[in-house]
Short mmCIF file of C-alpha atoms in Angstrom, two decimals:
data_model
loop_
_atom_site.label_atom_id
_atom_site.label_comp_id
_atom_site.label_asym_id
_atom_site.label_seq_id
_atom_site.Cartn_x
_atom_site.Cartn_y
_atom_site.Cartn_z
CA GLU P 44 -3.04 18.37 -1.51
CA PRO P 45 -0.44 17.30 1.08
CA GLU P 46 1.87 14.51 -0.02
CA VAL P 47 4.24 11.99 1.47
CA THR P 48 7.70 12.64 0.06
CA GLN P 49 10.54 10.13 -0.13
CA THR P 50 14.22 10.60 -0.87
CA PRO P 51 16.16 9.48 -2.75
CA SER P 52 14.08 8.21 -5.64
CA HIS P 53 16.79 5.68 -6.49
CA GLN P 54 19.60 4.37 -4.29
CA VAL P 55 22.37 2.08 -5.46
CA THR P 56 24.45 0.48 -2.71
CA GLN P 57 27.11 -2.19 -2.43
CA MET P 58 26.13 -5.35 -0.58
CA GLY P 59 27.05 -5.13 3.08
CA GLN P 60 26.76 -1.37 3.23
CA GLU P 61 24.31 0.56 5.36
CA VAL P 62 21.53 2.51 3.69
CA ILE P 63 19.07 5.05 5.05
CA LEU P 64 15.82 5.77 3.26
CA ARG P 65 14.09 8.98 4.14
CA CYS P 66 10.44 9.96 4.26
CA VAL P 67 8.55 13.10 5.18
CA PRO P 68 5.00 12.07 6.13
CA ILE P 69 2.01 14.35 5.80
CA SER P 70 2.44 16.91 8.56
CA ASN P 71 -0.63 16.23 10.72
CA HIS P 72 -0.49 12.45 10.43
CA LEU P 73 0.27 10.34 13.47
CA TYR P 74 0.94 6.88 12.03
CA PHE P 75 3.83 5.97 9.75
CA TYR P 76 4.58 2.85 7.78
CA TRP P 77 7.20 1.24 5.59
CA TYR P 78 6.31 -1.27 2.91
CA ARG P 79 8.45 -2.93 0.29
CA GLN P 80 7.73 -4.33 -3.15
CA ILE P 81 10.20 -6.70 -4.73
CA LEU P 82 10.08 -6.38 -8.52
CA GLY P 83 7.03 -8.16 -9.91
CA GLN P 84 5.65 -9.08 -6.51
CA LYS P 85 3.04 -7.71 -4.18
CA VAL P 86 3.51 -4.91 -1.69
CA GLU P 87 4.51 -6.24 1.75
CA PHE P 88 4.24 -4.55 5.12
CA LEU P 89 7.46 -4.00 7.04
CA VAL P 90 6.73 -1.84 10.07
CA SER P 91 4.37 0.71 11.56
CA PHE P 92 5.31 3.50 13.94
CA TYR P 93 3.26 5.59 16.35
CA ASN P 94 4.10 7.82 19.27
CA ASN P 95 7.83 7.36 18.73
CA GLU P 96 7.79 3.60 18.89
CA ILE P 97 7.13 0.61 16.68
CA SER P 98 3.47 -0.44 16.70
CA GLU P 99 3.75 -3.55 14.59
CA LYS P 100 6.38 -5.26 12.50
CA SER P 101 6.38 -8.16 10.08
CA GLU P 102 8.67 -11.15 9.91
CA ILE P 103 10.61 -9.35 7.19
CA PHE P 104 11.59 -6.60 9.64
CA ASP P 105 14.48 -8.39 11.30
CA ASP P 106 17.43 -7.05 13.27
CA GLN P 107 19.07 -5.51 10.24
CA PHE P 108 16.20 -3.05 9.92
CA SER P 109 15.46 -0.08 12.15
CA VAL P 110 13.22 2.98 11.99
CA GLU P 111 13.56 6.36 13.54
CA ARG P 112 11.83 9.69 13.69
CA PRO P 113 14.87 11.88 14.33
CA ASP P 114 12.97 15.15 14.28
CA GLY P 115 9.43 16.41 13.90
CA SER P 116 9.23 15.79 10.19
CA ASN P 117 11.43 12.92 8.98
CA PHE P 118 10.80 9.19 9.28
CA THR P 119 13.70 6.97 8.27
CA LEU P 120 14.27 3.31 7.49
CA LYS P 121 17.80 2.03 8.01
CA ILE P 122 19.11 -1.24 6.66
CA ARG P 123 22.29 -1.98 8.52
CA SER P 124 24.06 -4.48 6.27
CA THR P 125 22.34 -4.77 2.94
CA LYS P 126 21.87 -8.05 1.11
CA LEU P 127 21.10 -8.69 -2.55
CA GLU P 128 17.55 -9.69 -1.61
CA ASP P 129 16.93 -6.24 -0.11
CA SER P 130 16.69 -4.89 -3.65
CA ALA P 131 13.14 -3.61 -3.91
CA MET P 132 10.94 -0.57 -4.06
CA TYR P 133 10.41 0.83 -0.56
CA PHE P 134 7.26 2.81 0.10
CA CYS P 135 6.61 5.08 3.04
CA ALA P 136 3.02 5.78 4.03
CA SER P 137 1.28 7.84 6.66
CA SER P 138 -2.20 8.11 8.08
CA GLY P 139 -3.84 10.43 10.53
CA GLY P 140 -6.09 10.19 13.55
CA LEU P 141 -7.07 7.31 15.77
CA SER P 142 -9.61 5.71 13.48
CA SER P 143 -8.73 3.27 10.76
CA ASN P 144 -11.19 5.24 8.71
CA GLN P 145 -8.13 7.28 7.82
CA PRO P 146 -6.61 5.81 4.66
CA GLN P 147 -2.88 5.46 4.24
CA HIS P 148 -1.24 7.86 1.82
CA PHE P 149 1.84 6.60 0.04
CA GLY P 150 4.97 8.30 -1.19
CA ASP P 151 6.44 7.73 -4.64
CA GLY P 152 8.86 5.15 -3.30
CA THR P 153 12.61 4.67 -3.24
CA ARG P 154 14.04 2.09 -5.60
CA LEU P 155 16.89 0.35 -3.76
CA SER P 156 19.36 -1.59 -5.86
CA ILE P 157 21.96 -3.71 -4.08
CA LEU P 158 25.03 -4.65 -6.13
CA ALA S 283 -4.04 -14.19 9.29
CA GLN S 284 -5.71 -12.20 6.60
CA THR S 285 -5.14 -12.96 2.94
CA VAL S 286 -6.14 -11.11 -0.21
CA THR S 287 -6.44 -12.87 -3.56
CA GLN S 288 -6.58 -11.29 -6.98
CA SER S 289 -7.13 -14.05 -9.50
CA GLN S 290 -6.59 -11.98 -12.66
CA PRO S 291 -2.90 -11.20 -13.22
CA GLU S 292 -3.65 -9.20 -16.38
CA MET S 293 -6.68 -7.67 -18.04
CA SER S 294 -7.33 -5.38 -20.96
CA VAL S 295 -10.26 -3.19 -21.92
CA GLN S 296 -11.12 -0.95 -24.81
CA GLU S 297 -11.23 2.75 -24.13
CA ALA S 298 -14.72 3.89 -23.00
CA GLU S 299 -15.74 0.34 -22.07
CA THR S 300 -16.36 -1.06 -18.59
CA VAL S 301 -14.10 -3.52 -16.81
CA THR S 302 -14.38 -5.37 -13.50
CA LEU S 303 -11.40 -6.46 -11.44
CA SER S 304 -11.91 -9.27 -8.92
CA CYS S 305 -10.72 -9.54 -5.35
CA THR S 306 -11.50 -12.00 -2.60
CA TYR S 307 -10.20 -12.01 0.93
CA ASP S 308 -10.16 -14.19 3.98
CA THR S 309 -10.51 -12.94 7.53
CA SER S 310 -12.11 -13.85 10.82
CA GLU S 311 -12.64 -10.18 11.66
CA ASN S 312 -16.18 -8.86 11.59
CA ASN S 313 -15.29 -5.28 10.93
CA TYR S 314 -12.56 -4.12 8.60
CA TYR S 315 -11.74 -1.86 5.67
CA LEU S 316 -11.07 -2.70 2.04
CA PHE S 317 -9.24 -0.59 -0.49
CA TRP S 318 -8.27 -0.47 -4.11
CA TYR S 319 -4.96 1.20 -4.88
CA LYS S 320 -3.70 2.11 -8.35
CA GLN S 321 -0.03 1.96 -9.27
CA PRO S 322 0.69 3.52 -12.67
CA PRO S 323 4.05 3.07 -14.41
CA SER S 324 5.34 6.01 -12.39
CA ARG S 325 5.19 3.57 -9.42
CA GLN S 326 3.26 5.86 -7.07
CA MET S 327 0.53 4.13 -5.03
CA ILE S 328 -2.72 6.05 -5.35
CA LEU S 329 -5.85 5.33 -3.34
CA VAL S 330 -8.78 4.75 -5.70
CA ILE S 331 -11.64 3.78 -3.42
CA ARG S 332 -12.34 2.33 0.02
CA GLN S 333 -15.14 0.40 1.65
CA GLU S 334 -16.02 -0.02 5.30
CA ALA S 335 -17.23 -3.53 6.02
CA TYR S 336 -20.07 -2.42 8.29
CA LYS S 337 -21.58 -0.33 5.49
CA GLN S 338 -23.87 -2.25 3.17
CA GLN S 339 -23.89 0.45 0.51
CA ASN S 340 -21.24 -0.01 -2.14
CA ALA S 341 -18.69 2.80 -2.36
CA THR S 342 -18.54 4.95 -5.49
CA GLU S 343 -15.96 7.49 -6.64
CA ASN S 344 -16.81 8.99 -10.03
CA ARG S 345 -16.12 6.27 -12.63
CA PHE S 346 -15.00 3.78 -9.98
CA SER S 347 -17.37 1.65 -7.96
CA VAL S 348 -17.17 -1.52 -5.94
CA ASN S 349 -19.34 -4.58 -5.53
CA PHE S 350 -18.87 -5.58 -1.89
CA GLN S 351 -20.27 -8.97 -0.97
CA LYS S 352 -19.45 -9.47 2.70
CA ALA S 353 -20.81 -12.99 3.01
CA ALA S 354 -18.85 -14.10 -0.02
CA LYS S 355 -15.80 -12.05 1.07
CA SER S 356 -15.65 -10.50 -2.35
CA PHE S 357 -14.68 -6.94 -3.24
CA SER S 358 -14.59 -6.24 -6.98
CA LEU S 359 -13.75 -2.94 -8.65
CA LYS S 360 -15.70 -1.68 -11.63
CA ILE S 361 -14.21 0.98 -13.86
CA SER S 362 -16.71 2.62 -16.17
CA ASP S 363 -15.86 4.61 -19.30
CA SER S 364 -12.25 3.39 -19.15
CA GLN S 365 -9.60 5.96 -20.04
CA LEU S 366 -6.03 5.52 -21.24
CA GLY S 367 -4.87 7.00 -17.94
CA ASP S 368 -6.46 4.09 -16.11
CA THR S 369 -3.66 1.85 -17.38
CA ALA S 370 -1.93 0.69 -14.22
CA MET S 371 -1.44 -2.09 -11.72
CA TYR S 372 -4.42 -2.33 -9.38
CA PHE S 373 -4.01 -3.69 -5.87
CA CYS S 374 -6.78 -4.79 -3.58
CA ALA S 375 -5.94 -4.31 0.11
CA PHE S 376 -7.40 -5.13 3.52
CA THR S 377 -6.92 -3.69 6.96
CA ARG S 378 -8.52 -4.74 10.19
CA ASN S 379 -10.45 -2.28 12.27
CA SER S 380 -8.31 -1.79 15.33
CA GLY S 381 -6.60 1.51 14.75
CA ASN S 382 -4.26 2.41 11.98
CA THR S 383 -3.17 -1.09 11.09
CA PRO S 384 -1.04 -2.52 8.29
CA LEU S 385 -2.46 -3.06 4.85
CA VAL S 386 -2.45 -6.57 3.43
CA PHE S 387 -2.21 -6.45 -0.35
CA GLY S 388 -3.16 -8.83 -3.11
CA LYS S 389 -0.70 -9.61 -5.90
CA GLY S 390 -2.31 -7.09 -8.21
CA THR S 391 -4.00 -7.00 -11.61
CA ARG S 392 -2.26 -5.29 -14.50
CA LEU S 393 -4.90 -3.38 -16.46
CA SER S 394 -4.24 -2.14 -19.97
CA VAL S 395 -6.66 0.29 -21.57
CA ILE S 396 -6.48 0.06 -25.34
CA ALA S 397 -7.30 2.92 -27.67
#
């Protein structure tokens, strides 16, 4: 069964540094998402992406965050200047088609640790 | 704004027994989708079951079934014949029916299946 893949599985970065989290969505999916989960808390929506532009974003997704689909397969989340509070599990998800009958499929996540 | 509430932070069940996890939500939308996701210790988010709000029939997937009460805005998950592999964090999630829209998650219920 097709899967969403995320790399790296664990990223350790110094505060203030830039980090790029990578995702390869399921190949025929059209919609892409980033969520984050701070340790012990619920999963929170960051941003959705469709047709090479942001569809929706949450209040969390401020100017330090950006997303990009640099080629036909990768979907990246960049955090420009990391803060301690950015430490979290970051999940990429994708869904297909134009109907919300299509469930979102999640990757295994990237654990981001900011020192 | 939509909210999802899971009032049971932790639950346990004996192997082979049945357990029900509670979820309530608040929305002004008339049509929407509800989901249960499972997050085992491996941290992957796995779709367990989904329910379309316009369907009165409760969704069933093998040992997993839901009790969807639209008027009460309740969406509980029943796990029958619990197995050790069911041990995980279970998240209830909501999405509105206007395309592939963000998931709103509850805080989760940690389920432990005891041998």
